PDB file of C-alpha atoms in Angstrom:
ATOM      1  CA  MET V  21      78.876  86.492  91.604  1.00 61.00           C
ATOM      2  CA  ASN V  22      77.934  83.039  90.379  1.00 79.00           C
ATOM      3  CA  VAL V  23      79.017  83.802  86.793  1.00 83.00           C
ATOM      4  CA  LEU V  24      82.740  83.813  87.596  1.00 88.00           C
ATOM      5  CA  GLY V  25      83.116  80.037  87.903  1.00 90.00           C
ATOM      6  CA  PRO V  26      81.520  79.227  84.545  1.00 91.00           C
ATOM      7  CA  ALA V  27      83.413  82.108  82.886  1.00 94.00           C
ATOM      8  CA  LEU V  28      86.729  80.897  84.299  1.00 95.00           C
ATOM      9  CA  PHE V  29      86.021  77.327  83.187  1.00 95.00           C
ATOM     10  CA  THR V  30      84.992  78.468  79.702  1.00 95.00           C
ATOM     11  CA  GLN V  31      88.073  80.625  79.257  1.00 96.00           C
ATOM     12  CA  ILE V  32      90.399  77.880  80.487  1.00 96.00           C
ATOM     13  CA  LEU V  33      88.937  75.650  77.756  1.00 95.00           C
ATOM     14  CA  LEU V  34      89.044  78.298  74.998  1.00 95.00           C
ATOM     15  CA  PRO V  35      92.504  77.384  73.623  1.00 95.00           C
ATOM     16  CA  VAL V  36      91.451  73.730  73.273  1.00 95.00           C
ATOM     17  CA  LEU V  37      88.120  74.689  71.725  1.00 95.00           C
ATOM     18  CA  ARG V  38      89.816  77.037  69.260  1.00 93.00           C
ATOM     19  CA  SER V  39      92.209  74.267  68.215  1.00 95.00           C
ATOM     20  CA  THR V  40      89.320  71.837  67.874  1.00 95.00           C
ATOM     21  CA  VAL V  41      87.296  74.163  65.657  1.00 92.00           C
ATOM     22  CA  LYS V  42      90.130  74.016  63.088  1.00 93.00           C
ATOM     23  CA  VAL V  43      89.322  70.344  62.467  1.00 94.00           C
ATOM     24  CA  ASN V  44      85.665  70.291  63.520  1.00 90.00           C
ATOM     25  CA  LEU V  45      83.574  73.348  62.704  1.00 87.00           C
ATOM     26  CA  GLN V  46      80.917  72.152  65.140  1.00 88.00           C
ATOM     27  CA  ALA V  47      83.090  72.700  68.238  1.00 91.00           C
ATOM     28  CA  ARG V  48      81.280  74.927  70.699  1.00 93.00           C
ATOM     29  CA  ALA V  49      80.829  76.174  74.234  1.00 94.00           C
ATOM     30  CA  VAL V  50      77.337  75.911  75.670  1.00 94.00           C
ATOM     31  CA  ILE V  51      76.623  78.424  78.416  1.00 90.00           C
ATOM     32  CA  LEU V  52      73.632  77.793  80.615  1.00 83.00           C
ATOM     33  CA  TYR V  53      71.386  80.648  81.664  1.00 80.00           C
ATOM     34  CA  LEU V  54      67.834  80.654  82.927  1.00 72.00           C
ATOM     35  CA  SER V  55      64.747  82.586  81.982  1.00 70.00           C
ATOM     36  CA  ALA V  56      64.849  83.935  85.547  1.00 70.00           C
ATOM     37  CA  HIS V  57      67.311  86.509  84.172  1.00 64.00           C
ATOM     38  CA  SER V  58      64.293  88.533  83.055  1.00 64.00           C
ATOM     39  CA  GLN V  59      63.415  89.190  86.712  1.00 62.00           C
ATOM     40  CA  ALA V  60      66.791  90.767  87.559  1.00 62.00           C
ATOM     41  CA  LEU V  61      66.902  94.244  89.037  1.00 63.00           C
ATOM     42  CA  LYS V  62      67.433  96.946  86.428  1.00 71.00           C
ATOM     43  CA  ASN V  63      70.282  98.414  88.467  1.00 70.00           C
ATOM     44  CA  ALA V  64      71.921  95.024  88.990  1.00 70.00           C
ATOM     45  CA  TYR V  65      75.368  96.168  87.891  1.00 68.00           C
ATOM     46  CA  ASP V  66      75.412  99.580  89.560  1.00 71.00           C
ATOM     47  CA  ASN V  67      77.871  98.478  92.239  1.00 68.00           C
ATOM     48  CA  PHE V  68      80.130  95.578  91.335  1.00 66.00           C
ATOM     49  CA  ASP V  69      81.838  95.879  94.737  1.00 69.00           C
ATOM     50  CA  LEU V  70      78.743  94.219  96.196  1.00 66.00           C
ATOM     51  CA  PHE V  71      79.523  91.092  94.183  1.00 66.00           C
ATOM     52  CA  ARG V  72      82.596  90.507  96.326  1.00 67.00           C
ATOM     53  CA  THR V  73      80.253  89.982  99.299  1.00 60.00           C
ATOM     54  CA  THR V  74      77.288  87.708  99.980  1.00 66.00           C
ATOM     55  CA  ILE V  75      74.946  90.641  99.206  1.00 63.00           C
ATOM     56  CA  SER V  76      72.960  89.565 102.255  1.00 67.00           C
ATOM     57  CA  GLN V  77      70.726  92.637 101.998  1.00 64.00           C
ATOM     58  CA  TRP V  78      69.227  91.174  98.794  1.00 62.00           C
ATOM     59  CA  ARG V  79      66.888  88.204  98.737  1.00 67.00           C
ATOM     60  CA  THR V  80      68.144  84.895  97.397  1.00 69.00           C
ATOM     61  CA  THR V  81      65.986  85.266  94.299  1.00 71.00           C
ATOM     62  CA  ALA V  82      67.393  88.738  93.541  1.00 72.00           C
ATOM     63  CA  ARG V  83      70.969  87.454  93.754  1.00 72.00           C
ATOM     64  CA  TYR V  84      70.081  84.444  91.642  1.00 76.00           C
ATOM     65  CA  THR V  85      68.368  86.406  88.860  1.00 76.00           C
ATOM     66  CA  ILE V  86      71.296  88.841  88.632  1.00 79.00           C
ATOM     67  CA  SER V  87      73.665  85.906  88.321  1.00 80.00           C
ATOM     68  CA  LYS V  88      71.578  84.454  85.473  1.00 82.00           C
ATOM     69  CA  LEU V  89      71.486  87.839  83.728  1.00 84.00           C
ATOM     70  CA  ALA V  90      75.276  87.999  83.989  1.00 87.00           C
ATOM     71  CA  ASP V  91      75.519  84.508  82.427  1.00 88.00           C
ATOM     72  CA  ILE V  92      73.575  85.590  79.362  1.00 88.00           C
ATOM     73  CA  HIS V  93      75.513  88.875  79.086  1.00 90.00           C
ATOM     74  CA  TYR V  94      78.824  87.023  79.320  1.00 94.00           C
ATOM     75  CA  ALA V  95      77.785  84.496  76.657  1.00 94.00           C
ATOM     76  CA  LYS V  96      76.670  87.186  74.222  1.00 94.00           C
ATOM     77  CA  ALA V  97      79.796  89.322  74.705  1.00 96.00           C
ATOM     78  CA  LEU V  98      82.044  86.270  74.409  1.00 97.00           C
ATOM     79  CA  SER V  99      80.340  85.196  71.171  1.00 95.00           C
ATOM     80  CA  GLU V 100      81.190  88.588  69.656  1.00 96.00           C
ATOM     81  CA  ARG V 101      84.847  88.297  70.689  1.00 96.00           C
ATOM     82  CA  VAL V 102      85.379  84.697  69.619  1.00 94.00           C
ATOM     83  CA  PRO V 103      83.646  84.540  66.216  1.00 92.00           C
ATOM     84  CA  ASP V 104      85.493  81.392  65.088  1.00 91.00           C
ATOM     85  CA  LEU V 105      83.840  79.312  67.828  1.00 93.00           C
ATOM     86  CA  LYS V 106      80.157  78.684  68.482  1.00 95.00           C
ATOM     87  CA  ILE V 107      79.147  80.184  71.832  1.00 95.00           C
ATOM     88  CA  ILE V 108      75.590  79.086  72.518  1.00 94.00           C
ATOM     89  CA  PRO V 109      73.572  80.405  75.464  1.00 91.00           C
ATOM     90  CA  VAL V 110      70.729  78.059  76.376  1.00 91.00           C
ATOM     91  CA  HIS V 111      68.156  77.684  79.137  1.00 87.00           C
ATOM     92  CA  PRO V 112      66.322  74.456  79.947  1.00 84.00           C
ATOM     93  CA  GLY V 113      63.038  75.967  81.083  1.00 80.00           C
ATOM     94  CA  MET V 114      61.607  75.179  84.511  1.00 78.00           C
ATOM     95  CA  VAL V 115      63.081  71.878  85.643  1.00 79.00           C
ATOM     96  CA  ALA V 116      61.950  69.987  88.744  1.00 78.00           C
ATOM     97  CA  THR V 117      65.056  70.421  90.887  1.00 76.00           C
ATOM     98  CA  ASN V 118      65.308  71.349  94.549  1.00 72.00           C
ATOM     99  CA  LEU V 119      66.892  74.725  93.781  1.00 66.00           C
ATOM    100  CA  HIS V 120      63.726  76.580  94.761  1.00 62.00           C
ATOM    101  CA  HIS V 121      63.980  75.195  98.316  1.00 64.00           C
ATOM    102  CA  GLU V 122      66.374  78.033  99.155  1.00 64.00           C
ATOM    103  CA  SER V 123      63.933  80.756  98.107  1.00 59.00           C
ATOM    104  CA  THR V 124      62.995  83.162 100.829  1.00 57.00           C
ATOM    105  CA  GLY V 125      59.696  84.710 101.749  1.00 64.00           C
ATOM    106  CA  LEU V 126      56.398  83.417 103.003  1.00 70.00           C
ATOM    107  CA  PHE V 127      54.689  83.787  99.621  1.00 70.00           C
ATOM    108  CA  LEU V 128      57.423  82.782  97.208  1.00 73.00           C
ATOM    109  CA  LYS V 129      58.478  79.441  98.662  1.00 76.00           C
ATOM    110  CA  PRO V 130      54.998  77.814  98.677  1.00 79.00           C
ATOM    111  CA  PHE V 131      54.248  79.336  95.261  1.00 77.00           C
ATOM    112  CA  LEU V 132      57.424  77.842  93.798  1.00 76.00           C
ATOM    113  CA  ASN V 133      56.697  74.466  95.398  1.00 78.00           C
ATOM    114  CA  VAL V 134      53.306  74.373  93.678  1.00 80.00           C
ATOM    115  CA  ALA V 135      54.635  75.732  90.362  1.00 76.00           C
ATOM    116  CA  VAL V 136      57.470  73.199  90.235  1.00 75.00           C
ATOM    117  CA  THR V 137      55.130  70.345  91.123  1.00 78.00           C
ATOM    118  CA  LEU V 138      52.557  71.300  88.481  1.00 83.00           C
ATOM    119  CA  PHE V 139      54.551  72.791  85.617  1.00 82.00           C
ATOM    120  CA  ALA V 140      58.210  71.834  85.762  1.00 81.00           C
ATOM    121  CA  THR V 141      59.862  69.483  83.320  1.00 80.00           C
ATOM    122  CA  PRO V 142      60.894  66.208  84.949  1.00 85.00           C
ATOM    123  CA  LEU V 143      64.553  66.107  85.894  1.00 81.00           C
ATOM    124  CA  GLU V 144      65.240  63.341  83.361  1.00 82.00           C
ATOM    125  CA  LYS V 145      64.196  65.653  80.510  1.00 86.00           C
ATOM    126  CA  GLY V 146      65.746  68.799  81.964  1.00 84.00           C
ATOM    127  CA  ALA V 147      69.034  68.367  80.109  1.00 88.00           C
ATOM    128  CA  LEU V 148      67.524  68.082  76.621  1.00 91.00           C
ATOM    129  CA  SER V 149      68.100  71.757  75.796  1.00 90.00           C
ATOM    130  CA  GLN V 150      71.776  71.584  76.714  1.00 92.00           C
ATOM    131  CA  ILE V 151      72.204  68.354  74.746  1.00 93.00           C
ATOM    132  CA  TRP V 152      70.514  69.931  71.721  1.00 94.00           C
ATOM    133  CA  ALA V 153      72.778  72.995  71.958  1.00 94.00           C
ATOM    134  CA  SER V 154      75.817  70.727  72.267  1.00 94.00           C
ATOM    135  CA  VAL V 155      75.211  68.693  69.123  1.00 95.00           C
ATOM    136  CA  SER V 156      72.744  70.404  66.794  1.00 95.00           C
ATOM    137  CA  PRO V 157      74.207  71.807  63.575  1.00 94.00           C
ATOM    138  CA  ASP V 158      71.307  74.310  63.645  1.00 95.00           C
ATOM    139  CA  ALA V 159      72.544  76.053  66.808  1.00 94.00           C
ATOM    140  CA  LYS V 160      73.930  79.500  65.943  1.00 94.00           C
ATOM    141  CA  THR V 161      76.582  81.351  67.884  1.00 92.00           C
ATOM    142  CA  GLY V 162      75.346  84.074  70.208  1.00 90.00           C
ATOM    143  CA  GLU V 163      71.686  83.233  69.643  1.00 90.00           C
ATOM    144  CA  TYR V 164      69.610  82.566  72.760  1.00 88.00           C
ATOM    145  CA  TYR V 165      67.849  79.201  72.932  1.00 91.00           C
ATOM    146  CA  GLY V 166      65.151  77.911  75.222  1.00 87.00           C
ATOM    147  CA  PRO V 167      63.613  74.469  75.531  1.00 90.00           C
ATOM    148  CA  VAL V 168      64.382  72.449  73.284  1.00 89.00           C
ATOM    149  CA  GLY V 169      66.231  74.398  70.597  1.00 89.00           C
ATOM    150  CA  LYS V 170      63.642  77.166  70.374  1.00 91.00           C
ATOM    151  CA  SER V 171      65.250  80.479  69.415  1.00 91.00           C
ATOM    152  CA  GLU V 172      64.406  83.280  71.853  1.00 88.00           C
ATOM    153  CA  SER V 173      65.184  86.969  72.070  1.00 83.00           C
ATOM    154  CA  GLY V 174      65.896  87.200  75.798  1.00 82.00           C
ATOM    155  CA  SER V 175      64.652  90.033  77.974  1.00 84.00           C
ATOM    156  CA  LYS V 176      65.279  93.711  77.203  1.00 86.00           C
ATOM    157  CA  LEU V 177      67.961  93.683  79.887  1.00 85.00           C
ATOM    158  CA  ALA V 178      69.593  90.662  78.235  1.00 84.00           C
ATOM    159  CA  GLN V 179      69.682  92.469  74.893  1.00 88.00           C
ATOM    160  CA  ASP V 180      71.326  95.593  76.327  1.00 90.00           C
ATOM    161  CA  HIS V 181      74.741  95.740  74.641  1.00 94.00           C
ATOM    162  CA  ASN V 182      76.118  98.255  77.154  1.00 92.00           C
ATOM    163  CA  LEU V 183      75.264  95.926  80.034  1.00 90.00           C
ATOM    164  CA  GLN V 184      76.808  92.990  78.158  1.00 92.00           C
ATOM    165  CA  GLU V 185      80.031  94.949  77.828  1.00 96.00           C
ATOM    166  CA  LYS V 186      79.926  96.143  81.428  1.00 92.00           C
ATOM    167  CA  VAL V 187      79.604  92.644  82.882  1.00 91.00           C
ATOM    168  CA  PHE V 188      82.159  91.213  80.454  1.00 96.00           C
ATOM    169  CA  ARG V 189      84.748  93.824  81.497  1.00 94.00           C
ATOM    170  CA  TYR V 190      83.982  93.121  85.160  1.00 92.00           C
ATOM    171  CA  ILE V 191      84.475  89.376  84.651  1.00 93.00           C
ATOM    172  CA  GLN V 192      87.750  89.906  82.797  1.00 96.00           C
ATOM    173  CA  ALA V 193      89.012  92.190  85.577  1.00 94.00           C
ATOM    174  CA  GLN V 194      88.207  89.487  88.143  1.00 92.00           C
ATOM    175  CA  LEU V 195      89.934  86.770  86.096  1.00 94.00           C
ATOM    176  CA  ASP V 196      93.008  88.889  85.319  1.00 96.00           C
ATOM    177  CA  GLY V 197      96.054  87.399  86.985  1.00 93.00           C
ATOM    178  CA  TYR V 198      94.598  83.888  86.948  1.00 93.00           C
ATOM    179  CA  ILE V 199      94.199  83.262  83.223  1.00 92.00           C
ATOM    180  CA  GLU V 200      94.686  85.116  79.964  1.00 89.00           C
ATOM    181  CA  ILE V 201      91.873  87.613  79.668  1.00 90.00           C
ATOM    182  CA  ILE V 202      89.929  88.541  76.552  1.00 92.00           C
ATOM    183  CA  GLN V 203      89.720  92.160  75.460  1.00 85.00           C
TER     184      GLN V 203
END
């Protein structure tokens, strides 16, 4: 699952970030998620064993949206466990990248090509949300932010505390043995 790399990186940096927050209260970890999380399957976490495979029976978009849902769940659960550090989940909105080129399906690919061409933020402005979350004193830990610095509630699935805990425990189990895990 695509969330493991960012989670590993974040947790490797946690000791440094926790030391930094002692001298700079604005130290933080910004965790990127995308609004695509709201399209994730409701039973996304029913079988974590699938995440150790390519999940080839699911479309690219299904795998992607589940990964983005896991990002937001991880960020929220981490923010509750590390209250001394700002953990800020943020999404940039639709940015004109080539990520949609891998989408499958006769309908979806042309639709995304048109949508990106007409509505997406230019690549040069796509990082503004992450920059805002990185430096703004107004950014609050555990609060979801969209473009640019707009507070959002996230989808119902994103707000589900039980799912947040479920994915966080899964991530910690996968990282156990490589780094110090967080209970």
